[in-house]
């Protein structure tokens, strides 16, 4: 259901619309740096939510926000609780949450008072999600078949792993130059990029610096990522000693790394969970063609 309460912003790009998204499916983001922050209304009050493609739930509310709003909390142990929120509107979708999940620990200090929590894949896994970091816009539509027919060929098309719980995106379409095995990456809009210590040790030319003491201090490693039929793209990734366990909560046996916002914001992104694909459009190459073909 589309709603008109979110203020529109003037833009000279309209890139997501040029890809085929209807005007009423495109919304400005509050901020698009390390995290994607989107505007919401919860029981009539303005709120801000982090959009995280690596979270299974539809919404995960911050405890401080819930207590400040006076919502009734029913705790389900020491890890989380649930509460009703009434009318909830974000990215053109309006619904009521009878049992919104609440995190047990309040958020870290420094967030805007309007910060309410996180929006996950269950909120948008029925359609297309478009992200334009350069223009600060995001699109969501459940009309995936109609929009998919309008989309031009992307610069890169990554297949997502099937049968992952709630459509959380994982891919094995990227390889690493010099690595014989094919890595499994999670695609997560809410965090930096990470690579497992095991992989980092294999590809680093300075293996002697990647000892366990150094790894514990969160060093970075330049990872030569390979798209099909392209030269290696060096991507700086934090090294993590236990990233292999990351995917098990979603039914993925082993995870080799996380591709975060610092990777995704290089492109105009279309996440097509129903079709199991992640489409990446190069701003410099694709967009001039869109301007010519559509206008």
Coordinates of C-alpha atoms in Angstrom, one line a residue:
X1 CA 0.0 0.0 0.0
X2 CA 1.5 3.4 -1.0
X3 CA 1.1 6.4 1.3
X4 CA 1.9 10.0 0.7
X5 CA 3.1 11.2 4.1
X6 CA 6.9 10.9 3.4
X7 CA 8.1 14.3 2.1
X8 CA 9.4 14.1 -1.4
X9 CA 12.7 15.7 -2.3
X10 CA 13.8 17.4 -5.5
X11 CA 16.3 15.3 -7.4
X12 CA 18.0 15.8 -10.7
X13 CA 18.9 12.1 -11.2
X14 CA 15.7 10.0 -10.8
X15 CA 17.9 7.0 -11.4
X16 CA 15.6 4.4 -9.9
X17 CA 12.7 5.7 -11.9
X18 CA 14.8 5.4 -15.0
X19 CA 15.4 1.8 -14.2
X20 CA 11.6 1.3 -14.1
X21 CA 10.5 1.9 -10.5
X22 CA 7.2 3.9 -10.3
X23 CA 7.5 7.4 -8.8
X24 CA 5.4 6.4 -5.7
X25 CA 7.8 3.5 -4.9
X26 CA 10.8 5.7 -4.5
X27 CA 11.7 7.5 -1.2
X28 CA 14.5 9.7 0.1
X29 CA 16.8 8.1 2.7
X30 CA 17.6 10.0 5.9
X31 CA 21.3 9.2 5.5
X32 CA 23.2 6.8 3.3
X33 CA 26.8 6.5 4.7
X34 CA 27.9 3.5 6.6
X35 CA 24.2 2.6 7.2
X36 CA 21.0 3.2 5.3
X37 CA 18.5 5.2 7.4
X38 CA 14.9 5.4 6.3
X39 CA 12.0 7.5 7.5
X40 CA 9.0 5.8 9.2
X41 CA 5.9 6.7 11.1
X42 CA 5.0 4.6 14.1
X43 CA 1.6 5.3 15.6
X44 CA 1.7 8.8 14.1
X45 CA 5.1 9.8 15.3
X46 CA 8.2 10.3 13.0
X47 CA 10.9 7.6 13.4
X48 CA 14.1 6.5 11.8
X49 CA 15.0 2.9 11.0
X50 CA 18.2 1.3 9.8
X51 CA 17.6 -0.9 6.7
X52 CA 19.7 -4.1 7.0
X53 CA 19.6 -6.7 4.3
X54 CA 21.4 -9.1 6.6
X55 CA 18.6 -9.3 9.2
X56 CA 15.9 -11.9 8.9
X57 CA 13.2 -10.2 10.9
X58 CA 10.8 -7.6 9.4
X59 CA 11.4 -5.1 12.2
X60 CA 13.6 -5.2 15.3
X61 CA 12.8 -2.3 17.6
X62 CA 15.3 -0.6 20.0
X63 CA 14.4 -1.1 23.7
X64 CA 15.0 2.6 24.5
X65 CA 12.6 3.7 21.8
X66 CA 9.9 1.2 22.9
X67 CA 10.1 2.2 26.5
X68 CA 10.1 5.9 25.6
X69 CA 6.9 5.4 23.6
X70 CA 5.3 3.4 26.4
X71 CA 4.5 0.4 24.3
X72 CA 3.6 -2.7 26.3
X73 CA 6.5 -5.2 26.4
X74 CA 6.2 -9.0 26.8
X75 CA 9.7 -10.4 27.4
X76 CA 10.5 -13.8 26.0
X77 CA 13.7 -14.5 28.0
X78 CA 16.8 -12.3 28.4
X79 CA 17.5 -11.9 24.7
X80 CA 14.4 -10.3 23.3
X81 CA 10.7 -9.4 23.8
X82 CA 7.7 -8.4 21.7
X83 CA 5.2 -5.6 21.7
X84 CA 2.3 -4.2 19.6
X85 CA 3.0 -1.0 17.7
X86 CA -0.3 -0.2 16.0
X87 CA 0.0 1.7 12.7
X88 CA 3.4 1.3 11.2
X89 CA 4.4 3.0 7.9
X90 CA 7.8 2.8 6.1
X91 CA 8.8 2.7 2.4
X92 CA 5.2 3.0 1.2
X93 CA 4.0 0.0 3.1
X94 CA 1.5 0.4 5.9
X95 CA 0.7 -2.4 8.4
X96 CA 0.1 -3.2 12.1
X97 CA 2.6 -5.1 14.2
X98 CA 1.0 -7.2 16.9
X99 CA 4.3 -8.7 18.0
X100 CA 7.2 -6.5 16.9
X101 CA 10.5 -7.9 18.2
X102 CA 12.4 -5.8 20.7
X103 CA 16.1 -6.2 21.5
X104 CA 16.8 -6.7 25.2
X105 CA 19.8 -4.3 25.3
X106 CA 19.2 -0.6 24.5
X107 CA 21.2 0.9 21.6
X108 CA 24.5 2.6 22.0
X109 CA 24.5 6.3 23.0
X110 CA 24.6 9.0 20.3
X111 CA 21.7 7.9 18.1
X112 CA 19.0 10.4 17.1
X113 CA 16.0 10.3 19.5
X114 CA 13.9 9.3 16.5
X115 CA 15.9 6.2 16.0
X116 CA 13.5 3.3 16.5
X117 CA 15.4 0.1 15.3
X118 CA 16.1 -1.9 12.2
X119 CA 14.2 -3.1 9.2
X120 CA 15.0 -6.5 7.8
X121 CA 14.4 -8.8 4.8
X122 CA 11.0 -10.0 5.9
X123 CA 9.7 -6.5 5.2
X124 CA 10.8 -6.4 1.6
X125 CA 11.6 -10.0 0.4
X126 CA 8.3 -10.2 -1.6
X127 CA 9.6 -7.8 -4.3
X128 CA 12.3 -5.5 -5.5
X129 CA 14.5 -3.2 -3.4
X130 CA 16.4 -0.5 -5.3
X131 CA 19.2 1.5 -3.6
X132 CA 20.8 4.6 -5.1
X133 CA 23.5 5.7 -2.7
X134 CA 24.7 8.6 -4.9
X135 CA 21.3 10.3 -4.9
X136 CA 20.2 9.2 -1.5
X137 CA 17.1 7.3 -2.6
X138 CA 15.6 3.9 -2.0
X139 CA 12.8 2.1 -3.8
X140 CA 10.5 -0.8 -2.7
X141 CA 7.8 -2.5 -4.8
X142 CA 6.0 -5.8 -4.8
X143 CA 5.3 -5.4 -8.5
X144 CA 8.5 -7.3 -9.2
X145 CA 7.4 -9.0 -12.5
X146 CA 6.4 -5.8 -14.2
X147 CA 9.5 -3.9 -13.1
X148 CA 11.8 -6.7 -13.8
X149 CA 10.7 -6.7 -17.5
X150 CA 11.8 -3.0 -17.7
X151 CA 15.2 -3.4 -16.2
X152 CA 18.2 -3.1 -18.6
X153 CA 21.0 -5.5 -18.4
X154 CA 23.1 -4.8 -15.3
X155 CA 26.9 -4.4 -15.2
X156 CA 27.1 -7.4 -12.9
X157 CA 24.4 -10.0 -12.1
X158 CA 25.1 -12.0 -8.9
X159 CA 23.0 -15.1 -8.2
X160 CA 21.8 -15.5 -4.6
X161 CA 21.9 -18.8 -2.8
X162 CA 18.5 -20.5 -2.8
X163 CA 16.7 -21.7 0.3
X164 CA 18.3 -19.2 2.7
X165 CA 15.9 -18.3 5.5
X166 CA 13.7 -15.3 4.8
X167 CA 15.7 -14.4 1.7
X168 CA 18.8 -13.0 3.4
X169 CA 21.1 -12.5 0.5
X170 CA 24.2 -14.8 0.2
X171 CA 26.1 -15.3 -3.1
X172 CA 28.8 -17.5 -4.6
X173 CA 29.0 -15.6 -7.8
X174 CA 32.2 -13.7 -6.9
X175 CA 35.6 -15.4 -6.8
X176 CA 38.9 -14.3 -5.3
X177 CA 42.0 -14.1 -7.6
X178 CA 44.4 -16.8 -6.7
X179 CA 41.9 -18.7 -4.5
X180 CA 41.0 -22.2 -5.8
X181 CA 37.8 -22.5 -3.9
X182 CA 34.7 -20.4 -4.5
X183 CA 33.9 -18.2 -1.4
X184 CA 30.4 -17.6 0.1
X185 CA 29.6 -14.0 0.8
X186 CA 26.7 -12.5 2.7
X187 CA 25.4 -9.2 1.2
X188 CA 24.7 -6.9 4.1
X189 CA 23.7 -3.2 3.7
X190 CA 24.2 -2.5 7.4
X191 CA 27.9 -3.1 8.0
X192 CA 31.4 -2.9 6.6
X193 CA 33.0 -5.7 4.6
X194 CA 34.7 -8.6 6.3
X195 CA 36.8 -11.5 5.2
X196 CA 37.6 -14.7 7.2
X197 CA 41.1 -15.0 8.7
X198 CA 41.4 -18.3 6.9
X199 CA 40.9 -16.6 3.5
X200 CA 43.0 -13.6 4.4
X201 CA 46.0 -15.8 5.3
X202 CA 45.8 -17.5 1.9
X203 CA 45.7 -14.4 -0.2
X204 CA 47.9 -12.0 1.8
X205 CA 51.5 -11.4 0.5
X206 CA 52.4 -10.5 4.1
X207 CA 51.3 -13.7 5.9
X208 CA 53.8 -13.2 8.7
X209 CA 51.9 -10.0 9.8
X210 CA 48.6 -11.9 10.0
X211 CA 49.2 -13.8 13.2
X212 CA 46.5 -14.4 15.7
X213 CA 47.5 -11.4 17.8
X214 CA 47.3 -9.1 14.8
X215 CA 44.0 -10.6 13.7
X216 CA 42.5 -10.0 17.0
X217 CA 43.1 -6.3 16.5
X218 CA 40.9 -6.2 13.4
X219 CA 43.5 -5.6 10.6
X220 CA 42.4 -5.0 7.1
X221 CA 43.3 -7.0 4.0
X222 CA 43.1 -6.0 0.3
X223 CA 41.0 -8.8 -1.3
X224 CA 41.2 -9.2 -5.1
X225 CA 37.5 -9.8 -5.9
X226 CA 36.6 -11.2 -9.4
X227 CA 33.3 -10.7 -11.2
X228 CA 32.9 -13.0 -14.2
X229 CA 35.0 -11.9 -17.2
X230 CA 36.6 -8.9 -15.3
X231 CA 40.0 -7.9 -13.9
X232 CA 40.4 -8.2 -10.1
X233 CA 38.9 -5.4 -8.1
X234 CA 40.8 -4.7 -4.9
X235 CA 38.4 -4.3 -2.0
X236 CA 39.7 -3.6 1.5
X237 CA 38.0 -5.8 4.0
X238 CA 38.3 -6.2 7.8
X239 CA 39.7 -9.6 8.9
X240 CA 37.5 -11.6 11.3
X241 CA 38.6 -14.8 13.1
X242 CA 35.2 -16.4 13.3
X243 CA 33.2 -15.1 10.3
X244 CA 32.6 -18.7 9.2
X245 CA 29.8 -19.0 11.8
X246 CA 27.9 -16.0 10.4
X247 CA 25.6 -17.8 8.0
X248 CA 24.5 -20.7 10.2
X249 CA 21.6 -18.6 11.6
X250 CA 20.2 -18.5 8.1
X251 CA 20.9 -22.1 7.1
X252 CA 24.2 -21.4 5.3
X253 CA 26.8 -23.9 6.5
X254 CA 29.8 -21.7 6.1
X255 CA 30.4 -18.0 5.3
X256 CA 33.7 -16.7 4.0
X257 CA 33.0 -13.0 4.2
X258 CA 30.5 -10.1 4.3
X259 CA 30.1 -7.6 1.5
X260 CA 28.9 -4.5 3.2
X261 CA 27.9 -0.9 2.4
X262 CA 31.5 0.0 1.4
X263 CA 31.2 -2.5 -1.4
X264 CA 27.6 -1.9 -2.4
X265 CA 27.6 1.9 -2.7
X266 CA 29.9 1.6 -5.7
X267 CA 26.8 0.7 -7.7
X268 CA 23.2 1.4 -8.2
X269 CA 21.8 -1.7 -6.6
X270 CA 18.7 -3.8 -7.3
X271 CA 18.0 -6.6 -4.8
X272 CA 15.6 -9.1 -6.4
X273 CA 14.9 -11.7 -3.7
X274 CA 12.0 -13.4 -5.6
X275 CA 14.3 -14.0 -8.6
X276 CA 17.3 -14.8 -6.4
X277 CA 19.5 -12.1 -8.0
X278 CA 21.5 -9.0 -7.0
X279 CA 21.9 -6.5 -9.9
X280 CA 24.7 -4.0 -9.9
X281 CA 24.6 -1.0 -12.3
X282 CA 27.8 0.9 -12.9
X283 CA 27.0 4.6 -12.5
X284 CA 29.4 5.8 -15.1
X285 CA 28.7 3.2 -17.8
X286 CA 25.0 2.4 -17.5
X287 CA 23.3 5.7 -16.7
X288 CA 24.2 7.7 -19.8
X289 CA 22.6 4.8 -21.8
X290 CA 19.4 5.1 -19.7
X291 CA 19.1 8.8 -20.3
X292 CA 19.3 8.2 -24.1
X293 CA 17.0 5.2 -24.2
X294 CA 14.3 6.4 -21.9
X295 CA 14.2 10.2 -22.4

